[in-house]
Short mmCIF file of C-alpha atoms in Angstrom, two decimals:
data_model
loop_
_atom_site.label_atom_id
_atom_site.label_comp_id
_atom_site.label_asym_id
_atom_site.label_seq_id
_atom_site.Cartn_x
_atom_site.Cartn_y
_atom_site.Cartn_z
CA MET A 170 19.77 -9.74 -5.79
CA SER A 171 22.53 -9.08 -8.28
CA GLY A 172 24.70 -6.28 -9.61
CA VAL A 173 25.26 -4.79 -13.02
CA THR A 174 23.58 -6.36 -16.03
CA ASP A 175 23.69 -5.82 -19.75
CA GLY A 176 20.43 -4.66 -21.32
CA HIS A 177 16.98 -5.40 -19.92
CA ALA A 178 16.87 -9.05 -19.14
CA GLN A 179 13.61 -10.82 -18.35
CA PRO A 180 12.77 -11.69 -14.75
CA SER A 181 14.22 -14.93 -13.45
CA GLU A 182 10.83 -16.63 -13.10
CA VAL A 183 7.88 -16.27 -15.44
CA ARG A 184 4.56 -15.53 -13.83
CA GLY A 185 1.29 -14.07 -15.06
CA ALA A 186 0.80 -11.39 -12.44
CA PRO A 187 -0.45 -8.02 -13.67
CA LEU A 188 1.79 -4.98 -13.62
CA THR A 189 0.18 -1.72 -12.50
CA ALA A 190 1.44 1.84 -12.05
CA LEU A 191 -0.54 4.02 -9.62
CA LEU A 192 0.07 7.76 -9.64
CA VAL A 193 -0.25 8.52 -5.90
CA GLY A 194 1.09 12.08 -6.22
CA THR A 195 1.64 14.03 -9.43
CA GLY A 196 2.61 17.48 -8.17
CA GLY A 197 6.03 19.11 -7.94
CA GLY A 198 7.61 21.79 -5.82
CA ILE A 199 6.61 22.74 -2.32
CA ALA A 200 4.23 25.67 -2.79
CA LYS A 201 0.57 24.70 -2.91
CA SER A 202 -2.39 26.89 -3.84
CA ALA A 203 -4.83 27.14 -0.98
CA ASP A 204 -7.84 27.33 -3.30
CA ALA A 205 -6.83 24.43 -5.55
CA PRO A 206 -5.15 21.63 -3.57
CA ARG A 207 -5.38 19.24 -6.43
CA ARG A 208 -2.13 17.29 -6.34
CA ASN A 209 -0.07 15.45 -3.77
CA GLY A 210 3.73 15.51 -3.99
CA PRO A 211 5.64 13.05 -6.18
CA ALA A 212 4.90 9.41 -5.51
CA VAL A 213 4.34 6.41 -7.80
CA VAL A 214 3.43 2.84 -6.79
CA VAL A 215 4.25 -0.04 -9.09
CA THR A 216 2.62 -3.35 -8.12
CA THR A 217 3.25 -6.85 -9.42
CA ASP A 218 3.36 -10.34 -8.07
CA GLY A 219 4.60 -10.18 -4.50
CA ALA A 220 5.87 -6.59 -4.72
CA THR A 221 4.43 -3.16 -3.93
CA ILE A 222 7.14 -0.67 -4.83
CA LEU A 223 6.81 2.98 -3.82
CA PHE A 224 8.92 5.47 -5.76
CA ASP A 225 9.45 8.69 -3.72
CA THR A 226 7.51 10.05 -0.71
CA GLY A 227 6.24 13.48 -1.64
CA ARG A 228 3.81 15.67 0.27
CA ASN A 229 0.70 13.82 1.57
CA VAL A 230 2.00 10.44 0.44
CA LEU A 231 0.30 8.67 3.31
CA ASP A 232 -3.11 10.06 2.44
CA GLY A 233 -2.43 9.44 -1.25
CA LEU A 234 -1.70 5.73 -0.64
CA PHE A 235 -4.98 5.27 1.22
CA ARG A 236 -6.86 7.05 -1.58
CA VAL A 237 -5.58 4.59 -4.21
CA GLY A 238 -6.29 1.62 -1.97
CA ILE A 239 -2.72 0.82 -0.91
CA GLU A 240 -2.13 -0.01 2.75
CA PRO A 241 1.16 1.72 3.67
CA ALA A 242 2.30 -1.32 5.69
CA SER A 243 2.02 -3.44 2.52
CA ILE A 244 4.82 -1.61 0.74
CA THR A 245 7.64 -4.06 0.10
CA HIS A 246 10.26 -1.73 -1.41
CA LEU A 247 10.73 2.01 -0.89
CA VAL A 248 12.76 3.57 -3.74
CA PHE A 249 13.99 7.12 -4.10
CA THR A 250 14.76 8.83 -7.40
CA HIS A 251 16.60 11.68 -5.64
CA TYR A 252 16.48 13.70 -2.45
CA HIS A 253 14.87 17.03 -3.27
CA SER A 254 12.58 17.84 -0.38
CA ASP A 255 9.37 17.67 -2.48
CA HIS A 256 10.21 14.00 -3.17
CA THR A 257 11.09 13.09 0.45
CA VAL A 258 9.07 15.35 2.79
CA GLY A 259 6.38 12.68 3.30
CA LEU A 260 8.86 10.09 4.58
CA PRO A 261 8.53 10.84 8.33
CA ASP A 262 4.74 10.66 8.14
CA LEU A 263 4.84 7.41 6.19
CA VAL A 264 7.27 5.70 8.49
CA LEU A 265 6.08 6.99 11.85
CA SER A 266 2.33 6.84 11.22
CA THR A 267 2.60 3.33 9.84
CA TRP A 268 4.79 2.34 12.77
CA VAL A 269 2.38 3.69 15.40
CA ALA A 270 -0.68 2.27 13.63
CA THR A 271 0.59 -1.23 12.78
CA GLY A 272 3.88 -1.77 14.62
CA ARG A 273 5.82 -2.07 11.35
CA SER A 274 9.37 -1.11 12.17
CA ARG A 275 11.47 -2.31 9.26
CA TRP A 276 11.67 -1.00 5.69
CA ARG A 277 13.67 -1.98 2.61
CA ILE A 278 15.03 1.15 0.96
CA PHE A 279 16.88 1.80 -2.29
CA GLY A 280 18.20 5.01 -3.75
CA PRO A 281 21.27 6.89 -4.94
CA PRO A 282 23.94 7.75 -2.38
CA GLY A 283 22.33 9.70 0.49
CA ALA A 284 19.63 7.25 1.54
CA ARG A 285 21.42 6.33 4.76
CA HIS A 286 22.03 10.00 5.63
CA LEU A 287 18.33 10.77 5.09
CA TRP A 288 17.10 7.85 7.20
CA HIS A 289 19.50 8.32 10.09
CA GLY A 290 18.95 12.09 10.14
CA LEU A 291 15.27 11.45 10.74
CA PHE A 292 15.10 8.23 12.76
CA GLY A 293 18.65 7.39 13.97
CA GLU A 294 19.89 7.66 17.52
CA THR A 295 20.47 11.41 17.11
CA GLY A 296 17.78 11.89 14.44
CA ALA A 297 15.16 14.61 14.45
CA PHE A 298 12.34 12.25 15.49
CA ARG A 299 14.31 10.22 18.02
CA PRO A 300 12.73 11.90 21.09
CA ASP A 301 9.28 10.91 19.74
CA ILE A 302 10.47 7.38 19.05
CA ASP A 303 12.11 6.96 22.47
CA ALA A 304 8.99 8.26 24.27
CA ARG A 305 6.79 5.68 22.52
CA VAL A 306 9.28 2.81 22.98
CA GLN A 307 10.51 3.54 26.52
CA GLY A 308 7.67 5.34 28.23
CA ALA A 309 5.91 2.93 30.60
CA HIS A 310 2.40 4.12 29.77
CA SER A 311 3.12 4.18 26.04
CA ARG A 312 4.57 0.67 26.15
CA GLN A 313 1.44 -0.59 27.92
CA LEU A 314 -0.89 1.07 25.42
CA PHE A 315 0.93 -0.30 22.39
CA PHE A 316 1.17 -3.79 23.83
CA GLN A 317 -2.59 -3.76 24.47
CA ARG A 318 -3.36 -2.51 20.97
CA LEU A 319 -0.78 -4.46 18.91
CA GLY A 320 -0.01 -7.40 21.12
CA MET A 321 3.66 -6.49 21.11
CA PRO A 322 5.91 -3.64 22.23
CA LEU A 323 7.14 -1.09 19.67
CA VAL A 324 10.75 -1.24 18.56
CA PRO A 325 12.41 1.75 16.91
CA PRO A 326 11.99 2.03 13.12
CA ASP A 327 14.89 0.60 11.18
CA ALA A 328 15.72 -0.01 7.52
CA ASP A 329 17.75 -2.25 5.24
CA ILE A 330 19.21 0.44 3.02
CA ILE A 331 20.99 -0.17 -0.29
CA GLU A 332 22.58 2.82 -1.96
CA ILE A 333 22.72 2.17 -5.70
CA PRO A 334 26.30 2.44 -6.97
CA SER A 335 25.89 2.72 -10.73
CA ASP A 336 23.84 2.09 -13.86
CA GLY A 337 22.41 -1.37 -14.24
CA PHE A 338 21.99 -2.18 -10.56
CA VAL A 339 19.28 -4.83 -10.34
CA VAL A 340 16.93 -6.26 -7.79
CA ASP A 341 16.14 -9.72 -9.17
CA GLU A 342 13.12 -11.30 -7.50
CA PRO A 343 10.88 -14.14 -8.60
CA GLY A 344 8.66 -12.71 -11.29
CA TRP A 345 10.09 -9.22 -11.53
CA ARG A 346 13.27 -7.22 -11.94
CA LEU A 347 14.31 -3.64 -10.98
CA GLU A 348 16.99 -1.82 -12.94
CA ALA A 349 18.44 1.66 -12.34
CA SER A 350 19.90 4.31 -14.58
CA PHE A 351 21.81 7.45 -13.60
CA ALA A 352 20.83 9.02 -16.93
CA PRO A 353 18.47 11.75 -15.60
CA ASP A 354 19.98 15.22 -15.93
CA HIS A 355 18.69 17.22 -12.96
CA VAL A 356 20.98 19.07 -10.56
CA GLN A 357 24.14 17.00 -10.57
CA PRO A 358 26.45 16.82 -8.69
CA HIS A 359 24.46 18.25 -5.78
CA LEU A 360 21.57 15.78 -6.04
CA ILE A 361 21.94 12.71 -8.23
CA SER A 362 18.69 11.62 -9.89
CA VAL A 363 18.02 8.05 -10.89
CA ALA A 364 15.42 6.47 -13.21
CA TYR A 365 14.08 2.94 -12.68
CA ARG A 366 12.68 0.20 -14.84
CA VAL A 367 10.41 -2.57 -13.52
CA THR A 368 10.19 -5.58 -15.85
CA THR A 369 7.85 -8.56 -15.46
CA PRO A 370 6.44 -11.15 -17.87
CA ALA A 371 3.44 -8.81 -18.23
CA GLY A 372 5.54 -5.89 -19.48
CA SER A 373 7.72 -3.04 -18.25
CA VAL A 374 7.32 0.36 -16.65
CA VAL A 375 9.96 3.13 -16.44
CA VAL A 376 9.77 5.87 -13.77
CA THR A 377 12.18 8.78 -14.13
CA GLY A 378 11.84 11.14 -11.22
CA ASP A 379 13.01 14.68 -12.16
CA THR A 380 15.02 15.06 -15.36
CA GLY A 381 15.58 17.11 -18.42
CA PRO A 382 15.02 15.43 -21.84
CA SER A 383 17.73 12.86 -22.35
CA GLU A 384 18.87 10.50 -25.09
CA ALA A 385 20.19 8.26 -22.34
CA ILE A 386 16.74 8.01 -20.78
CA ALA A 387 15.35 7.13 -24.24
CA ARG A 388 17.87 4.29 -24.45
CA PHE A 389 17.09 3.08 -20.95
CA ALA A 390 13.32 3.12 -21.65
CA ARG A 391 13.61 1.51 -25.08
CA GLY A 392 10.70 -0.83 -25.76
CA ALA A 393 8.97 -0.24 -22.42
CA ASP A 394 5.19 -0.43 -22.30
CA LEU A 395 4.84 2.68 -20.10
CA LEU A 396 7.07 5.68 -19.37
CA VAL A 397 6.21 7.86 -16.40
CA HIS A 398 8.34 10.96 -16.98
CA ASP A 399 8.88 14.51 -15.75
CA CYS A 400 6.86 17.05 -17.73
CA THR A 401 7.15 20.12 -15.54
CA ILE A 402 7.66 23.09 -17.84
CA PRO A 403 5.52 24.21 -20.80
CA SER A 404 8.50 25.17 -23.00
CA ARG A 405 12.24 25.64 -22.88
CA ASP A 406 11.99 29.43 -23.09
CA GLY A 407 13.77 31.49 -20.46
CA THR A 408 16.95 31.04 -18.42
CA TYR A 409 15.61 28.48 -15.96
CA GLU A 410 13.80 26.39 -18.59
CA ARG A 411 16.74 26.11 -20.96
CA GLY A 412 18.63 24.03 -18.43
CA GLY A 413 18.42 20.29 -18.01
CA ILE A 414 16.50 20.41 -14.74
CA HIS A 415 13.04 19.54 -16.08
CA THR A 416 11.29 18.44 -19.30
CA ASP A 417 8.77 20.19 -21.52
CA PRO A 418 6.06 18.38 -23.56
CA GLU A 419 7.90 18.70 -26.87
CA GLY A 420 11.04 17.27 -25.27
CA LEU A 421 8.99 14.52 -23.70
CA GLY A 422 7.55 13.62 -27.07
CA ARG A 423 10.97 13.25 -28.55
CA VAL A 424 12.17 11.05 -25.68
CA ALA A 425 9.06 8.82 -25.89
CA ALA A 426 9.41 8.51 -29.71
CA ALA A 427 13.11 7.62 -29.48
CA ALA A 428 12.36 5.06 -26.77
CA GLY A 429 9.56 3.48 -28.78
CA VAL A 430 7.29 3.18 -25.73
CA LYS A 431 3.61 2.38 -26.10
CA ALA A 432 2.41 5.07 -23.74
CA VAL A 433 3.85 8.02 -21.82
CA VAL A 434 2.48 9.81 -18.75
CA GLY A 435 3.78 13.29 -17.93
CA THR A 436 3.96 14.22 -14.30
CA HIS A 437 5.51 16.64 -11.71
CA VAL A 438 3.07 19.49 -12.27
CA THR A 439 4.03 22.57 -10.27
CA PRO A 440 1.27 24.81 -8.87
CA ALA A 441 2.23 27.77 -11.08
CA ARG A 442 1.56 25.62 -14.20
CA ASP A 443 -1.40 23.62 -12.88
CA ARG A 444 -3.93 25.48 -15.03
CA PRO A 445 -6.08 24.25 -17.93
CA GLU A 446 -4.80 26.94 -20.29
CA VAL A 447 -1.30 25.52 -19.78
CA LEU A 448 -1.89 21.77 -19.50
CA ASP A 449 -4.50 21.55 -22.28
CA ARG A 450 -1.74 22.36 -24.83
CA TYR A 451 0.51 19.51 -23.73
CA PRO A 452 -1.08 16.69 -25.81
CA GLU A 453 -0.62 18.65 -29.01
CA LEU A 454 2.98 19.50 -28.17
CA VAL A 455 3.84 15.89 -27.30
CA ALA A 456 2.17 14.73 -30.54
CA ARG A 457 4.57 16.75 -32.68
CA SER A 458 7.09 13.94 -32.13
CA PHE A 459 5.24 11.05 -30.49
CA ALA A 460 2.40 9.17 -32.21
CA GLY A 461 1.66 6.90 -29.26
CA THR A 462 -0.63 7.39 -26.29
CA PHE A 463 -0.04 10.33 -23.99
CA ARG A 464 -1.71 11.36 -20.72
CA MET A 465 -0.98 14.17 -18.38
CA ALA A 466 -1.08 12.59 -14.93
CA VAL A 467 -3.67 13.27 -12.24
CA ASP A 468 -3.60 11.90 -8.72
CA GLY A 469 -5.21 8.48 -8.68
CA LEU A 470 -4.44 7.62 -12.28
CA ALA A 471 -3.79 3.85 -12.67
CA ILE A 472 -2.36 2.12 -15.70
CA SER A 473 -2.36 -1.67 -15.93
CA VAL A 474 0.08 -3.38 -18.30
CA SER A 475 -0.50 -6.86 -19.72
CA PRO A 476 0.40 -8.76 -22.91
CA ASP A 477 -3.06 -7.77 -24.16
CA GLY A 478 -2.31 -4.04 -23.89
CA LEU A 479 -2.65 -1.16 -21.47
CA ARG A 480 -5.69 -0.16 -19.48
CA LEU A 481 -6.17 3.20 -17.88
CA GLU A 482 -8.32 4.02 -14.88
CA ALA A 483 -8.66 7.64 -13.82
CA PRO A 484 -10.68 8.78 -10.78
CA GLY A 485 -14.27 8.27 -11.72
CA ARG A 486 -13.47 6.96 -15.17
CA LEU A 487 -12.44 3.49 -16.50
CA GLY A 488 -11.47 2.33 -19.92
CA ARG A 489 -8.77 1.13 -22.25
CA VAL A 490 -6.02 3.59 -23.09
CA ALA A 491 -6.91 5.27 -26.41
CA GLU A 492 -5.20 4.12 -29.55
CA PRO A 493 -2.27 6.16 -30.89
CA GLY A 494 -3.40 9.55 -32.06
CA ALA A 495 -6.56 9.60 -29.96
CA HIS A 496 -5.29 12.58 -27.99
CA ARG A 497 -5.49 14.57 -31.23
CA ARG A 498 -9.20 13.80 -31.45
CA GLY A 499 -10.06 15.39 -28.13
CA GLU A 500 -9.64 12.27 -26.03
CA GLY A 501 -6.63 13.53 -24.12
CA ALA A 502 -5.68 13.77 -20.49
CA PRO A 503 -8.49 13.05 -18.00
#
């Protein structure tokens, strides 16, 4: 592990492992329509050789991981973009359910300042879930049950937590590298939002979390194969939407074009905008600036990156990502 770096260096060891982004949850906000529960809260898994990296723990993240074939206990790195509740509300379920089911007690967590406060407020000695934890660890009957089931007693959940100090912070592991950027413009200074870039010999993926359109994000994502980016609002009309809190499809197209990425996926769809008459216009709006491949995310969308290109797999549908401009021929978001 190292500190600040210049640019986007290649990983320290070259390997041929595939690089895949799995959209576990593509919704945003807390409200959820009872008659159309289509999207889990924000969560993206990036997998490569020896690493399963989970970005954010939105609503229903545990169920979402199972649905895309990821065992929660296999997550090697848990990374937060920021601490709005719709990006963190699934953390207690993820940690406690995995702990009870498998005995996993230790996590490796990265995020902007606030990660320790979040963890200890939930699972620390005076945390909200500490009575539950103590009952399972210290209760004689519970100890016996868990020893019979797992072959070992439970120990309280704990975490190795690294709060990212600045742009350029890097996790440098054999075969892959993680870089961070404080470029996202969300609700600073109340909640700092961070974007991340995973680079491997197979390619690179950038995940933004929540952000308005940003030239700094475009610079950070320059040359990436895939950009997974906030695309929450249909336009920048109105008082709320003129701010830098979220991105519209036209703004996303400009960011993607400036970054020169091969493909961009828009995500963070709030229930009020999760309607065909709204989302069906997004490919056209993105295409005003960006000639590459665009998809509006759905839960379960998977994109594999390799030197041979990108491959997209949506629920019930498999195929190569369309060539640039295909979204304009009616081959848009699944």
